[in-house]
Tab-separated table of C-alpha atoms and ligand atoms in Angstrom:
chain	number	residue	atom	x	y	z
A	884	UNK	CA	0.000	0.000	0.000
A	885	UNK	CA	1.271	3.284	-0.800
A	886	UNK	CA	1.927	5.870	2.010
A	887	UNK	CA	1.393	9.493	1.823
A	888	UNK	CA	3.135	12.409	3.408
A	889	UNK	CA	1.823	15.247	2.503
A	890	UNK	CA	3.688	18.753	4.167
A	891	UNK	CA	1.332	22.146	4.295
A	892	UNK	CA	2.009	25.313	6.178
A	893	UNK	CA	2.171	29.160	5.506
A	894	UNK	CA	4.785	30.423	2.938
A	895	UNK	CA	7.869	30.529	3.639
A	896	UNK	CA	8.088	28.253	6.966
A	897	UNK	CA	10.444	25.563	5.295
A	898	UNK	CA	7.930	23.445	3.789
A	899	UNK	CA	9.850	22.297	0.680
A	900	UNK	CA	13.154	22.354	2.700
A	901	UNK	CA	11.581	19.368	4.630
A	902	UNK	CA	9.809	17.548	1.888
A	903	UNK	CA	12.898	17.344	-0.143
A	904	UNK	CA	14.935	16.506	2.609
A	905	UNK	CA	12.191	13.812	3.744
A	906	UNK	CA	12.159	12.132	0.474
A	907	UNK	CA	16.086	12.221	0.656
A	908	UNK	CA	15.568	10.394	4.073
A	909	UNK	CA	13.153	7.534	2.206
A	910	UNK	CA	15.953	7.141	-0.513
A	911	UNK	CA	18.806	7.092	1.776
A	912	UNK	CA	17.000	4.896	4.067
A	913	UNK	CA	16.210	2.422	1.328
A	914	UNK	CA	12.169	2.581	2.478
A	915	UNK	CA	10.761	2.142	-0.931
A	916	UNK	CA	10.071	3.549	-4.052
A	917	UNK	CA	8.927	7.776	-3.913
A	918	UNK	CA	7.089	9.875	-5.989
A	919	UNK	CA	7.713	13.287	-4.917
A	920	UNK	CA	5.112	15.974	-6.169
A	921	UNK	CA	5.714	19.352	-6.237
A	922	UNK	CA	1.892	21.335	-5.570
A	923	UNK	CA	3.150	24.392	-5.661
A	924	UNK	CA	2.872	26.792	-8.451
A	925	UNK	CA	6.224	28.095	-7.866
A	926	UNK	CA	7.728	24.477	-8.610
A	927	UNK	CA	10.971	24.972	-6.374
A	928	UNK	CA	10.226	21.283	-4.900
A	929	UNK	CA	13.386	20.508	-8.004
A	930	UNK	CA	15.829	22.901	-7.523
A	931	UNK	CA	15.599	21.710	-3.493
A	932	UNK	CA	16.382	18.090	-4.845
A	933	UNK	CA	18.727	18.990	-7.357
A	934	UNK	CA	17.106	17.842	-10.343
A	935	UNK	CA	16.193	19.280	-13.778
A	936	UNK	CA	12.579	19.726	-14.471
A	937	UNK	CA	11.212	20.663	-18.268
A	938	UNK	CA	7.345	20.328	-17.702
A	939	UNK	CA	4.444	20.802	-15.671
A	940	UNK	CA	1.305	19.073	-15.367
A	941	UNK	CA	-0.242	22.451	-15.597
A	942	UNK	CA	1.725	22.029	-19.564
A	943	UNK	CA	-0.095	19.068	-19.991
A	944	UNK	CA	-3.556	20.121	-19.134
A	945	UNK	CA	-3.262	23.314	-21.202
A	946	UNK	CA	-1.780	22.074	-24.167
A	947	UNK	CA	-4.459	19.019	-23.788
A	948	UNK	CA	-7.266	22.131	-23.731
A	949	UNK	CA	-5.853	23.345	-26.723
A	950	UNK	CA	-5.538	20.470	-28.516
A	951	UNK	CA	-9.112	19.409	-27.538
A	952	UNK	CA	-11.121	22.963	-28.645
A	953	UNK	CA	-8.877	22.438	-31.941
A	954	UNK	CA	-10.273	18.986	-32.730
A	955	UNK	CA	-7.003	17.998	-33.458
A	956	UNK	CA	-7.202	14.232	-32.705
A	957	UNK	CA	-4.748	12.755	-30.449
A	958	UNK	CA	-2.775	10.587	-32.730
A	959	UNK	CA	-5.422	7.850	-32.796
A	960	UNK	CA	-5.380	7.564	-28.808
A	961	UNK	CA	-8.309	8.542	-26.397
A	962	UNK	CA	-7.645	11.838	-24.211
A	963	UNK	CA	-6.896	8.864	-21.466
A	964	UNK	CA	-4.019	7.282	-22.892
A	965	UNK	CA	-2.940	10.669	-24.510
A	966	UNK	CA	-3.155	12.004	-21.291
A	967	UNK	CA	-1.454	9.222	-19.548
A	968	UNK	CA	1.110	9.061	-21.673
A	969	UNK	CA	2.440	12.908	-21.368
A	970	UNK	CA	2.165	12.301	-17.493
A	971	UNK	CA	4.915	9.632	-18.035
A	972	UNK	CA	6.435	12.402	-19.944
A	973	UNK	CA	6.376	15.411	-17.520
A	974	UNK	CA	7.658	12.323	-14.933
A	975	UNK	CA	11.279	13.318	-13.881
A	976	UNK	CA	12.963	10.111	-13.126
A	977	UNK	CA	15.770	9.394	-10.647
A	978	UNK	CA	17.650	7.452	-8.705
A	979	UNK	CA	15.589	5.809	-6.089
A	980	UNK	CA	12.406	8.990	-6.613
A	981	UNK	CA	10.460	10.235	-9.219
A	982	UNK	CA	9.094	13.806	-9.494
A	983	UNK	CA	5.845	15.529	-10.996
A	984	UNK	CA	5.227	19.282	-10.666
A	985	UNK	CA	1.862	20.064	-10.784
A	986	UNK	CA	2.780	23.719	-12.095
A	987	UNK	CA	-0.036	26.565	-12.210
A	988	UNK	CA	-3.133	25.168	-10.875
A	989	UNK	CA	-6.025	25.865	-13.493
A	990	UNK	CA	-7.333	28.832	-14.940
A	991	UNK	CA	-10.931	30.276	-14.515
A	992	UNK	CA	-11.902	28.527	-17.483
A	993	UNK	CA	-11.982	25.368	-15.651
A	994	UNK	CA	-11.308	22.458	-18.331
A	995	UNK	CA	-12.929	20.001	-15.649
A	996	UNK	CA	-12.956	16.974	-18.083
A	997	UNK	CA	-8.866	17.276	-18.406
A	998	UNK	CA	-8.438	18.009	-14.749
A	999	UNK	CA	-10.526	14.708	-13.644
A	1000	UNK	CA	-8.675	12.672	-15.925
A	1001	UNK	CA	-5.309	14.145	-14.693
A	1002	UNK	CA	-6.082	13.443	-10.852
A	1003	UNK	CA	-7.406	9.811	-11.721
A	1004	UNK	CA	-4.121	9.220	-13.871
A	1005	UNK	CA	-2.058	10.934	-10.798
A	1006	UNK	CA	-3.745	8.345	-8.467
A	1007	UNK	CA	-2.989	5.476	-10.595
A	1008	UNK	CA	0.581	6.458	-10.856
A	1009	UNK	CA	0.972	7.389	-7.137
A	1010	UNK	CA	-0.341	3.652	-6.973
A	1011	UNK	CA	2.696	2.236	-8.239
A	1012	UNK	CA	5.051	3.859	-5.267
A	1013	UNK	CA	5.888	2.993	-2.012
A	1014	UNK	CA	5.760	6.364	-0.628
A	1015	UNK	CA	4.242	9.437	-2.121
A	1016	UNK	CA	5.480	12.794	-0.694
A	1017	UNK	CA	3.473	16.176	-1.640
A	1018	UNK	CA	5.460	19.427	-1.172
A	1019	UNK	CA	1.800	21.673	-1.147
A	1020	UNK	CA	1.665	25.389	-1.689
A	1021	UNK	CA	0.693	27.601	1.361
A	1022	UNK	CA	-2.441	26.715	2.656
A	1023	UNK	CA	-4.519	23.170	2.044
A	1024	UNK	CA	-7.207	24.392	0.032
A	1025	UNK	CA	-6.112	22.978	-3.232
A	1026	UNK	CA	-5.565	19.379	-1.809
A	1027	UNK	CA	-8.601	18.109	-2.401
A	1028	UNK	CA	-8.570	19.180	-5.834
A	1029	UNK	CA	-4.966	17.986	-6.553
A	1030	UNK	CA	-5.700	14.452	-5.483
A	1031	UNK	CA	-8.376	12.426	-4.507
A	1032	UNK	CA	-5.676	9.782	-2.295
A	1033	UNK	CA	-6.018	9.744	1.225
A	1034	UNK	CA	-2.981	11.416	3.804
A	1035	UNK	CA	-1.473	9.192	5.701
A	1036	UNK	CA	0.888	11.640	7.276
A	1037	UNK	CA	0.889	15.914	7.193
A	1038	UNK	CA	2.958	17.441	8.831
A	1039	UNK	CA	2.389	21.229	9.080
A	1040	UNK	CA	5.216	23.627	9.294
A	1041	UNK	CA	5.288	26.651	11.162
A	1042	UNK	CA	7.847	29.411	12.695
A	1043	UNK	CA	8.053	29.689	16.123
A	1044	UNK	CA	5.877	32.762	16.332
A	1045	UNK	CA	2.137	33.194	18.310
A	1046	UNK	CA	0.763	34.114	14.683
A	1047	UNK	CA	2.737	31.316	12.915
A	1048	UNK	CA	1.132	28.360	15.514
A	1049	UNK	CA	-2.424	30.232	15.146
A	1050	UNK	CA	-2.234	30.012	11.046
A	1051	UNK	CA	-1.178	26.273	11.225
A	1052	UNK	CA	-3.855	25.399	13.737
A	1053	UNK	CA	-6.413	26.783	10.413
A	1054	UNK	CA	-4.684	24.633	8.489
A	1055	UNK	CA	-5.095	21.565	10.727
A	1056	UNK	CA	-8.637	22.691	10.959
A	1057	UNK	CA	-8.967	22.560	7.358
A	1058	UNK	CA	-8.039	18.681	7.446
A	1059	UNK	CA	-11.566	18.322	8.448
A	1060	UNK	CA	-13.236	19.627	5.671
A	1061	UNK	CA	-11.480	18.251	3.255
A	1062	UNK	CA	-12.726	15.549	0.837
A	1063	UNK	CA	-8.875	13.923	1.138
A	1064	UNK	CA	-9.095	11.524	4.585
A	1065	UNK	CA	-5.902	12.600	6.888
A	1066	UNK	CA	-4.641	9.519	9.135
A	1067	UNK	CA	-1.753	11.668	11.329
A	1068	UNK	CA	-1.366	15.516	11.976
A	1069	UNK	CA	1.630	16.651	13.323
A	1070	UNK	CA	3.122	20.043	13.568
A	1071	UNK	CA	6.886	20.874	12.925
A	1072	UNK	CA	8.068	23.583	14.230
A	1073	UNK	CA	11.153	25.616	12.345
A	1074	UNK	CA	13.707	28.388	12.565
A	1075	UNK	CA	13.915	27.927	16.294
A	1076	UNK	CA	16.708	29.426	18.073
A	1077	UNK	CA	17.621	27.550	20.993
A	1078	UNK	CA	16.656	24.384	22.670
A	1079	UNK	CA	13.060	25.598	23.375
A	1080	UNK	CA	9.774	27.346	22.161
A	1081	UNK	CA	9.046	30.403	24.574
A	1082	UNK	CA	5.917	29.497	27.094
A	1083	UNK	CA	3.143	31.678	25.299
A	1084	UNK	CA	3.807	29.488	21.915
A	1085	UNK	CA	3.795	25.924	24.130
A	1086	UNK	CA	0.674	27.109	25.571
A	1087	UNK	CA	-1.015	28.218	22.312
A	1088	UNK	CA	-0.155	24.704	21.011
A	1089	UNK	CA	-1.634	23.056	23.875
A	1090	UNK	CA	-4.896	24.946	23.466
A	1091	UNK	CA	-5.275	24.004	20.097
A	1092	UNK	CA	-4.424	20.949	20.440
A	1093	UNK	CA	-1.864	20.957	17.915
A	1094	UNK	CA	0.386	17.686	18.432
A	1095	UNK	CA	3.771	18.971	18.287
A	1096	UNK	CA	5.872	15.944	16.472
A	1097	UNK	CA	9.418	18.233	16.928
A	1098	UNK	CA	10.931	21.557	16.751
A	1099	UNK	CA	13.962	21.874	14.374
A	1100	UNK	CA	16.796	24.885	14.719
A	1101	UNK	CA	17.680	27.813	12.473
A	1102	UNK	CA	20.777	27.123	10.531
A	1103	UNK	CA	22.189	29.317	8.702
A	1104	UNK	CA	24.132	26.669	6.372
A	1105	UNK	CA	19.868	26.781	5.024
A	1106	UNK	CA	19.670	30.038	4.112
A	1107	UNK	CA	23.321	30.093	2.783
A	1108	UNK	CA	22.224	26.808	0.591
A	1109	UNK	CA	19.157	28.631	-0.877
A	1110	UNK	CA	20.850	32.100	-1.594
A	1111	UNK	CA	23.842	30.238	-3.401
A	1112	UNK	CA	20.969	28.069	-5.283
A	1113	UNK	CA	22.237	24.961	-3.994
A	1114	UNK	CA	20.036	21.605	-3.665
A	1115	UNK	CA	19.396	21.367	-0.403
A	1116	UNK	CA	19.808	17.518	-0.092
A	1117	UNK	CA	23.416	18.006	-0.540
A	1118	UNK	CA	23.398	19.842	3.644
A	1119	UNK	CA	26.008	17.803	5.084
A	1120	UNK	CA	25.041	15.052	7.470
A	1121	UNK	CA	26.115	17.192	10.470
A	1122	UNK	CA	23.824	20.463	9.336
A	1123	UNK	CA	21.366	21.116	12.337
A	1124	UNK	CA	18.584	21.106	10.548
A	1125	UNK	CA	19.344	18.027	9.024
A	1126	UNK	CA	20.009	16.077	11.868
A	1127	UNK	CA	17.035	17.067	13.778
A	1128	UNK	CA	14.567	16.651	10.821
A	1129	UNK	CA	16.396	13.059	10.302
A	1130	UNK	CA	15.795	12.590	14.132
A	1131	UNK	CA	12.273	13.553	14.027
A	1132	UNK	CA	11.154	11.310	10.696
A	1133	UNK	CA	13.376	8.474	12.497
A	1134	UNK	CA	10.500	8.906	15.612
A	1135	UNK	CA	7.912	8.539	12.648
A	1136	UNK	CA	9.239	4.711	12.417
A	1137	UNK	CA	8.356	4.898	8.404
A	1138	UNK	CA	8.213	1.471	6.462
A	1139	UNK	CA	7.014	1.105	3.659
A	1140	UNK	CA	5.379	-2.146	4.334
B	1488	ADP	N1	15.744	26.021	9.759
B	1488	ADP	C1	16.071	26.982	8.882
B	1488	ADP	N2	17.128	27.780	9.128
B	1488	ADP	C2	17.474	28.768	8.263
B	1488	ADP	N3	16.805	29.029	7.121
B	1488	ADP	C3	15.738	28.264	6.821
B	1488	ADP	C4	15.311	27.202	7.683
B	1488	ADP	N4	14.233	26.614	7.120
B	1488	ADP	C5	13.988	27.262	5.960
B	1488	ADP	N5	14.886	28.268	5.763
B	1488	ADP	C6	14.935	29.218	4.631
B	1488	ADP	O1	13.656	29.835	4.548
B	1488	ADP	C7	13.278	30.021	3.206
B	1488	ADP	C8	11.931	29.317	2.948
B	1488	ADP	O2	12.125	27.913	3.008
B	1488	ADP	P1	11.257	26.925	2.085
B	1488	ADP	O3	11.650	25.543	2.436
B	1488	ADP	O4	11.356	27.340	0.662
B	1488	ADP	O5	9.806	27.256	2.647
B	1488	ADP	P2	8.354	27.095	1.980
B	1488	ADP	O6	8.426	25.950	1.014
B	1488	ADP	O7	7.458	26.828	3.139
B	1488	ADP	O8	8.034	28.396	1.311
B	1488	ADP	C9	14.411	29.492	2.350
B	1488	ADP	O9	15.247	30.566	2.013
B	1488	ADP	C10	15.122	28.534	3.289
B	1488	ADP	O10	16.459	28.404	2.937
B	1489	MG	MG1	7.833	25.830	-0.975
């Protein structure tokens, strides 16, 4: 059975940071097969793993609108297999993961027929992993319309700020109004300095009952990474953040199996 991690939070909290470096842990860790997928218009989720990307399923489904109002046919295939077979396309394959960027979500001119087939041929694909890790954009509002698969595990990401626990407590509270069934929340916090979170943020987590899964340090070797545009699953083993992160997904006890 495939498992899903699926990491949410408000921009700019470390989000992709931590899925990339999660589906570097799965790899390294020899847990399975991954599909990483990048839900985030910006499609950064490559550049964090290091890996070249050329297309977007948000390519696909546009050029598959335009091709579909031209009555161009589909060189004798059905708009499923056509469909199915550019998704292998946009599929970035590597060592040990694959990646799919889901690009710009779609226009106001919904083309609803493309974007059903698209999430039932992302499902069946996602089938075919181990592990599927979603990188989402701020927010977990497009979720539901991303993917119909169930969440095993999201973690939500926040700073360790009053305001930051308050916005990822929404997005927890989201989880239950989404179509998508969520088996685990857990929140992450990030970009803490010191060993521990100041009272008023422990209590606020408390009261919302948030269940806090581990806190994880600013390091600068991050930011210095990300300014000098280098993939940040090359932070050496001994980088803060990467050692807590790898402590906190070891806690997780993830197998595939
Ligand atoms: N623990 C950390 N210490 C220092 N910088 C961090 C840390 N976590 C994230 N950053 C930096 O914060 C910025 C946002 O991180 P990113 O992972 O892109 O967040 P998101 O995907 O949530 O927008 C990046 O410049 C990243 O390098
Ligand atoms: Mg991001």
């Amino acid at each position: 059975m495939t498992k899903t991690i699926a990491v949410a939070g408000k921009g700019g909290t470390g989000k992709t940071s931590i899925a990339a470096l999660t589906i570097d842990y799965l790899v390294r860790n020899k847990k399975g097969t991954v599909l990483a997928i990048d839900a985030d218009p910006s499609t950064n989720l490559n550049l964090a793993l290091g890996v070249p990307l050329t297309e977007t399923i948000g390519d696909v489904r546009e050029e598959t609108a335009t091709i579909a109002s031209s009555g161009r046919p589909l060189g004798g295939m059905s708009k499923w297999d056509y469909l199915d077979l550019r998704i292998n396309e946009a599929l970035v394959e590597q060592p040990g993961f694959d990646l799919l960027a889901m690009g710009r979500p779609e226009g106001p001119g919904c083309y609803c027929a493309a974007n059903n087939i698209l999430r039932s041929s992302i499902d069946r694909l996602s089938n075919a992993y181990d592990w599927v890790v979603i990188d989402n954009e701020a927010g977990l509002e497009h979720l539901s319309r991303r993917t119909t698969r169930d969440v095993d595990i999201l973690l939500v990401v926040s700073d360790p700020t009053l305001r930051g626990i308050l916005a990822a407590s929404r997005v927890a509270e989201l989880v239950n109004e989404l179509r998508t069934a969520v088996g685990a929340v857990y929140l992450i916090v990030n970009r803490v300095n010191g060993q521990t979170l100041p009272d008023t943020v422990l209590r606020t987590i408390e009261e919302h009952r948030l269940q806090l899964l581990g806190v994880l340090p600013f390091d600068p070797t991050v930011g210095e990474f990300d300014a000098e545009g280098k993939p940040i699953v090359q932070l050496p083993a001994e980088a803060p953040f990467r050692r807590s992160l790898e402590a906190i997904l070891a806690s997780l006890k993830l197998d595939g199996h």
